[in-house]
mmCIF file of C-alpha atoms in Angstrom:
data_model
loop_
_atom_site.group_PDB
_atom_site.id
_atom_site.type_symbol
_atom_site.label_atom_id
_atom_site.label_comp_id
_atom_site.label_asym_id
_atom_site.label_seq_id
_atom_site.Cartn_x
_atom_site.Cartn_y
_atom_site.Cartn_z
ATOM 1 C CA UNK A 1 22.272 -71.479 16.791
ATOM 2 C CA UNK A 2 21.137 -68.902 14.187
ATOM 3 C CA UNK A 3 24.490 -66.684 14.657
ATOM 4 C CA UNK A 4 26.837 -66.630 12.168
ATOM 5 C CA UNK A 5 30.089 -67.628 13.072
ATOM 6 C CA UNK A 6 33.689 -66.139 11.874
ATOM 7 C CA UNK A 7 37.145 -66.618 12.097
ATOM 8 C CA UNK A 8 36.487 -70.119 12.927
ATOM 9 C CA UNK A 9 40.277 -71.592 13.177
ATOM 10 C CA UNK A 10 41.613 -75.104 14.973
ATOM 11 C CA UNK A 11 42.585 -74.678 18.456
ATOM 12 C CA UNK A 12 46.459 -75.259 17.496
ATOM 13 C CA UNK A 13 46.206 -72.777 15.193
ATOM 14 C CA UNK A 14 44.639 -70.464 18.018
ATOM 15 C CA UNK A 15 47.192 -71.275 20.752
ATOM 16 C CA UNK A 16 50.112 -71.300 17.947
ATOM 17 C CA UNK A 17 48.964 -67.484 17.477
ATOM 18 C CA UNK A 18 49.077 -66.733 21.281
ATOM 19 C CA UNK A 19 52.089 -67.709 21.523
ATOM 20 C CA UNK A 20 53.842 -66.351 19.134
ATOM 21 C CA UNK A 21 54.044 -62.524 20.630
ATOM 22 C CA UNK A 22 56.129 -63.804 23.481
ATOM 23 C CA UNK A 23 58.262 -65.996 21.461
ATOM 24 C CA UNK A 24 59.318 -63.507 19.565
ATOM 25 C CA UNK A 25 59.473 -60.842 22.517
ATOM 26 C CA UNK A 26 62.062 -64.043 23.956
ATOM 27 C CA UNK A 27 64.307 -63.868 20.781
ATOM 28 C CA UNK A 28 64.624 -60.206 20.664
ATOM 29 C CA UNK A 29 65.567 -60.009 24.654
ATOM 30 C CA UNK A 30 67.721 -63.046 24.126
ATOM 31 C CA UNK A 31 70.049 -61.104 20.888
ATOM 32 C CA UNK A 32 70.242 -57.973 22.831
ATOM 33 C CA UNK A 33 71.654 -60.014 25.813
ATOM 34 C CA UNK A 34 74.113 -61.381 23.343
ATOM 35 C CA UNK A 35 74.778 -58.134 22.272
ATOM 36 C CA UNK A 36 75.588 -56.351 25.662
ATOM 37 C CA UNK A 37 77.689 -59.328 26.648
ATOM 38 C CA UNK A 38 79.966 -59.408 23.074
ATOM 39 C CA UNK A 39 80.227 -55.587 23.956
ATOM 40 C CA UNK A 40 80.909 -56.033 27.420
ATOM 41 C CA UNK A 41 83.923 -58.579 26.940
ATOM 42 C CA UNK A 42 85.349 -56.530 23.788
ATOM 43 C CA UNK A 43 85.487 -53.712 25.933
ATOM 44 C CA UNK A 44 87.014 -55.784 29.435
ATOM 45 C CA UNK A 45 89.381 -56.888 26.762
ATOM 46 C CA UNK A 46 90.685 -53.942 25.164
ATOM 47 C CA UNK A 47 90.561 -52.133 28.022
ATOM 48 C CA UNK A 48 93.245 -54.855 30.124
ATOM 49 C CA UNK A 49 94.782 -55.509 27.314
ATOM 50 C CA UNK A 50 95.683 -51.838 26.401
ATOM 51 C CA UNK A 51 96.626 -51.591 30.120
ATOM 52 C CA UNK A 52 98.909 -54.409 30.300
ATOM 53 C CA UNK A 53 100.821 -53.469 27.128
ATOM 54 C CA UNK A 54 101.600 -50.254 28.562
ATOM 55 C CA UNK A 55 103.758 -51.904 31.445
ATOM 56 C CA UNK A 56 106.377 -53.451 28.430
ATOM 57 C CA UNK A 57 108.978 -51.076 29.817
ATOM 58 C CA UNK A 58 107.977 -52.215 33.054
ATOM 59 C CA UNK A 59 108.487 -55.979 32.081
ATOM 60 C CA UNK A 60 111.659 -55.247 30.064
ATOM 61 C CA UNK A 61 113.391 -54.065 32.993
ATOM 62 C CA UNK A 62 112.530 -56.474 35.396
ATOM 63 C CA UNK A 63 113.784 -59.718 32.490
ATOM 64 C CA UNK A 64 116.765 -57.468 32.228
ATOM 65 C CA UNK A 65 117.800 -57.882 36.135
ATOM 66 C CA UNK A 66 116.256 -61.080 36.148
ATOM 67 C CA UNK A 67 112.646 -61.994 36.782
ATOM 68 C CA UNK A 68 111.312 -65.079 34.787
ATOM 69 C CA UNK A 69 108.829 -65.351 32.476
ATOM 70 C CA UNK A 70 106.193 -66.808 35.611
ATOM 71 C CA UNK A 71 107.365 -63.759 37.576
ATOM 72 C CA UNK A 72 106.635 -61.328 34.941
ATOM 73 C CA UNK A 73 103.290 -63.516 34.790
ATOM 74 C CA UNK A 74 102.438 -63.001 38.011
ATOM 75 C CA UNK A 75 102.916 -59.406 38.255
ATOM 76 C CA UNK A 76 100.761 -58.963 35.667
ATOM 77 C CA UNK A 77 98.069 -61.309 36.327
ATOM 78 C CA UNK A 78 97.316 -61.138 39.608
ATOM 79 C CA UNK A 79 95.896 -57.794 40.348
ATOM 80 C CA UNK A 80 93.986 -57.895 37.270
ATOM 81 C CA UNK A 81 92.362 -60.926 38.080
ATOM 82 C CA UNK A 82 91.385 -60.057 42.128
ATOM 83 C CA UNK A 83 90.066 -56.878 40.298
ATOM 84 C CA UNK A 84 88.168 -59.082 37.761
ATOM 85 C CA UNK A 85 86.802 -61.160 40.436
ATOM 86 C CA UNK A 86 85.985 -58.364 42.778
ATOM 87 C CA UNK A 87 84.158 -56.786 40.064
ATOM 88 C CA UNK A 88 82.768 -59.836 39.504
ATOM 89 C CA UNK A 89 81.386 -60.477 42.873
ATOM 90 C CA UNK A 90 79.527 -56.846 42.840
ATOM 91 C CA UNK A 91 77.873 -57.524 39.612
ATOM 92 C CA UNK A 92 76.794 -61.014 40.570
ATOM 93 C CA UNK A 93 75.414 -59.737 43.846
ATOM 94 C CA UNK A 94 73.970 -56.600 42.210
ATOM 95 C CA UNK A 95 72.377 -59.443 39.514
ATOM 96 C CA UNK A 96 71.031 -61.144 42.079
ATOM 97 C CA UNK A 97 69.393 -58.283 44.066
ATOM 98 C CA UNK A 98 67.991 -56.710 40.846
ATOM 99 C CA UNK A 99 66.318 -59.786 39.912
ATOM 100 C CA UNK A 100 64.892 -60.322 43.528
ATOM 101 C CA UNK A 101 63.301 -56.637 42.888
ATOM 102 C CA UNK A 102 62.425 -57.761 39.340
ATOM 103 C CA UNK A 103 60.787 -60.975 40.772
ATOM 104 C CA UNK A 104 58.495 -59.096 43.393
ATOM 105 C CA UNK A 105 57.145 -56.997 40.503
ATOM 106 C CA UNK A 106 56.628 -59.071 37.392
ATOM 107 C CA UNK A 107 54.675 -62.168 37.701
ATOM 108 C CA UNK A 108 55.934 -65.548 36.146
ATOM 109 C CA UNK A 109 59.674 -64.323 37.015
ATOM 110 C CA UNK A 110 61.845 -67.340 37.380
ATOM 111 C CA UNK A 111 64.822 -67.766 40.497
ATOM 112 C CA UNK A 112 68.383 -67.664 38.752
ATOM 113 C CA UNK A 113 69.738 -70.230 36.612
ATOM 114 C CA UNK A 114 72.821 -70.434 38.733
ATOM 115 C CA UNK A 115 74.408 -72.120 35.888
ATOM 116 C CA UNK A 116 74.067 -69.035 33.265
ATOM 117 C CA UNK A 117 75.844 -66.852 36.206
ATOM 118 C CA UNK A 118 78.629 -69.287 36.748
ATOM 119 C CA UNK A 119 78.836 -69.404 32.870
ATOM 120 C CA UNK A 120 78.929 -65.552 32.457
ATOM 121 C CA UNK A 121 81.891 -65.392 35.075
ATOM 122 C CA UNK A 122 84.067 -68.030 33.857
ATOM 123 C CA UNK A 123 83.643 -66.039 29.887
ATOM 124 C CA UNK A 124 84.717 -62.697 31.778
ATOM 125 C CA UNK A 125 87.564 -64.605 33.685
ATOM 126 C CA UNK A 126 88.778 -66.038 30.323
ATOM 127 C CA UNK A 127 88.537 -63.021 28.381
ATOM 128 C CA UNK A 128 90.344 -61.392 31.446
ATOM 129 C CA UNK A 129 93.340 -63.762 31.209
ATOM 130 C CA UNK A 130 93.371 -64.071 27.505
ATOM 131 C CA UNK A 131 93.396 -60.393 27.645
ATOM 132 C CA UNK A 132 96.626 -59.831 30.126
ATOM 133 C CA UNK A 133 98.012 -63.012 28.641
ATOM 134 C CA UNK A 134 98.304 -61.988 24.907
ATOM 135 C CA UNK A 135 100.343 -58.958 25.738
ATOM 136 C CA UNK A 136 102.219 -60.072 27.971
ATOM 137 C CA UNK A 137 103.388 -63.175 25.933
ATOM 138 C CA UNK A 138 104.473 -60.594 23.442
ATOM 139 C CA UNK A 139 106.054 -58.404 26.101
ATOM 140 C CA UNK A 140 108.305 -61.309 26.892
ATOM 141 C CA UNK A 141 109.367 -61.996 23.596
ATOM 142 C CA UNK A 142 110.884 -58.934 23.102
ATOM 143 C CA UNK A 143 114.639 -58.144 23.855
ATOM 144 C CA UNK A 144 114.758 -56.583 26.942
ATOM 145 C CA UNK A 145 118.123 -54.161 26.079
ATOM 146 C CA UNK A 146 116.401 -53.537 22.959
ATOM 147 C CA UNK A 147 113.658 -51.675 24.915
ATOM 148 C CA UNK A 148 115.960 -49.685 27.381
ATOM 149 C CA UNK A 149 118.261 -48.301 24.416
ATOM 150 C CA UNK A 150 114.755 -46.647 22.818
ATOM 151 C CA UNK A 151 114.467 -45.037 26.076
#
């Protein structure tokens, strides 16, 4: 009883101060996971995109002997999306078995919000469409003869 005390603080205030370390760990995870998937999907995108506007000499000459604008759709959607969703299907699975790994070795590791996954693959099959779509749309707006005759 004859000790002096110090640093005598309420126990929010303790706990409060405890807590705040991880919170802020949390944030700074959180923004660089927000970071590497904007930089993901501006690369997915400007990488299809910049491959689909290449084929515009490709679509020109197949609306010149006839194809339709779903045709020329098709052609250049469906590859790039079983590709999307085959790459896709790897990363999920790779995801999945990484955080299996991560789970036996850190404690207080929580199962997979199956939700967040499903989320992250329906942004990359948007971006993915948006991506072939864009060009494409533009592709098909262009005279077709006008594109042969630069050739």
């Amino acid at each position: 009883p004859d000790q002096p005390l110090f640093a005598v603080r309420p126990m929010a205030e303790a706990t409060e101060r405890s807590m705040a370390e991880p919170g802020v760990i949390t944030r700074v995870l959180g923004g660089l996971a927000f970071l590497a998937l904007l930089m993901s999907t501006l690369g997915v995108y400007t990488v299809v995109s910049y491959l689909t506007a290449r084929r515009t000499k490709e679509v020109a000459l197949r609306r010149a002997i006839g194809a339709d604008s779903l045709d020329v759709l098709r052609l250049l959607g469906v590859p790039t999306l079983g590709w999307t969703i085959a790459g896709l299907a790897i990363g999920i699975g790779a995801a999945i078995a990484a955080a299996g790994v991560l789970r036996s070795v850190v404690l207080r590791t929580t199962e997979i919000d199956v939700v967040t996954v499903a989320g992250i693959g329906l942004i990359y099959l948007l971006i993915v469409a948006i991506a072939v779509g864009v060009p494409a749309m533009r592709a098909l707006r262009i005279q077709p003869a006008g594109v042969l005759r630069a050739e």
